[in-house]
Amino acid sequence: MDTRNRGAVSSAVRWVLSAAVLMIILLYIPAPYVVLQPGVVESASPLVQSAAGRDEAADEGEWMVTTVYMSRQINLWTAVRAMWRSDREIYTTKSFLNGGTIGDYKVRMVVMMEDSQSQAIEAAYKQLGIGYELRPKALVVSRTAGDRSGFRPGDRIVGVNGEPAASAEELLALLQRGAGSASLRADVKRSGKAVKVAVDVPQEAADAPGGAAELLPALLGGVELTELRTVRPLDRAHAVTIAA
């Protein structure tokens, strides 16, 4: 084999090896990204039940439930393709989870879904002029600012130092009353178990102006708290349940 042929073979081998390495990097090495894309779309009718039944004559069109699908086990090729598609959004895993875990994210989505269902029922009652009442159901930690707060996503705060708190305003009142105390403890239900979380509430923070929505995150160490509520019509014939 002359020098020219040997050079051609060597170049071909390098090209094939380079292409193989590139394919491995693009297709088999996990990328530190998540991609959001359109998910399943289905009819909302089977998911919503009303004690009054359906008014078939008033039906116009169809309400649909749309979802967003998150892909987090992706390769670099999928990430590159997502950057060029208008129906995809791509984020680094770290920025998307905001320092938390995928488990924390799932808990937050469940809490947000439950809260959105109550808001949807309330909006329907307002639109139709149906009387209703709101009853506090749970105070749930949907996001934390790391481990320093002592809380975990999904924690349900039920009181402070043995005194019950059913609403955000009641919890705020208990924390303000116990401000400055080294023995202040939040009563929490965590995965079905009762635990206590130490809470440090400086007096100056407790005396700051504002309501529960503004003050509670700071008083609880930076947590995001969601107040879940039950929406009940004054006439039970208008009761609505959502199983989504």
mmCIF file of N, CA and C in Angstrom, residues 100-108 153:
data_model
loop_
_atom_site.group_PDB
_atom_site.id
_atom_site.type_symbol
_atom_site.label_atom_id
_atom_site.label_comp_id
_atom_site.label_asym_id
_atom_site.label_seq_id
_atom_site.Cartn_x
_atom_site.Cartn_y
_atom_site.Cartn_z
ATOM 1 N N GLY A 100 -34.288 22.310 44.320
ATOM 2 C CA GLY A 100 -34.967 21.174 44.942
ATOM 3 C C GLY A 100 -34.739 19.886 44.164
ATOM 4 N N THR A 101 -35.511 18.874 44.514
ATOM 5 C CA THR A 101 -35.423 17.582 43.852
ATOM 6 C C THR A 101 -36.653 17.372 42.989
ATOM 7 N N ILE A 102 -36.624 16.333 42.173
ATOM 8 C CA ILE A 102 -37.787 16.026 41.346
ATOM 9 C C ILE A 102 -38.962 15.628 42.239
ATOM 10 N N GLY A 103 -38.678 15.018 43.377
ATOM 11 C CA GLY A 103 -39.748 14.683 44.325
ATOM 12 C C GLY A 103 -40.417 15.928 44.874
ATOM 13 N N ASP A 104 -39.604 16.957 45.198
ATOM 14 C CA ASP A 104 -40.157 18.227 45.670
ATOM 15 C C ASP A 104 -41.053 18.847 44.602
ATOM 16 N N TYR A 105 -40.609 18.778 43.353
ATOM 17 C CA TYR A 105 -41.378 19.353 42.243
ATOM 18 C C TYR A 105 -42.723 18.646 42.095
ATOM 19 N N LYS A 106 -42.723 17.330 42.196
ATOM 20 C CA LYS A 106 -43.971 16.576 42.064
ATOM 21 C C LYS A 106 -44.956 16.944 43.176
ATOM 22 N N VAL A 107 -44.442 17.085 44.397
ATOM 23 C CA VAL A 107 -45.312 17.471 45.516
ATOM 24 C C VAL A 107 -45.936 18.831 45.240
ATOM 25 N N ARG A 108 -45.137 19.770 44.760
ATOM 26 C CA ARG A 108 -45.646 21.114 44.483
ATOM 27 C C ARG A 108 -46.724 21.077 43.403
ATOM 28 N N PRO A 153 -41.317 19.943 51.456
ATOM 29 C CA PRO A 153 -42.493 20.047 50.589
ATOM 30 C C PRO A 153 -43.502 18.942 50.907
#
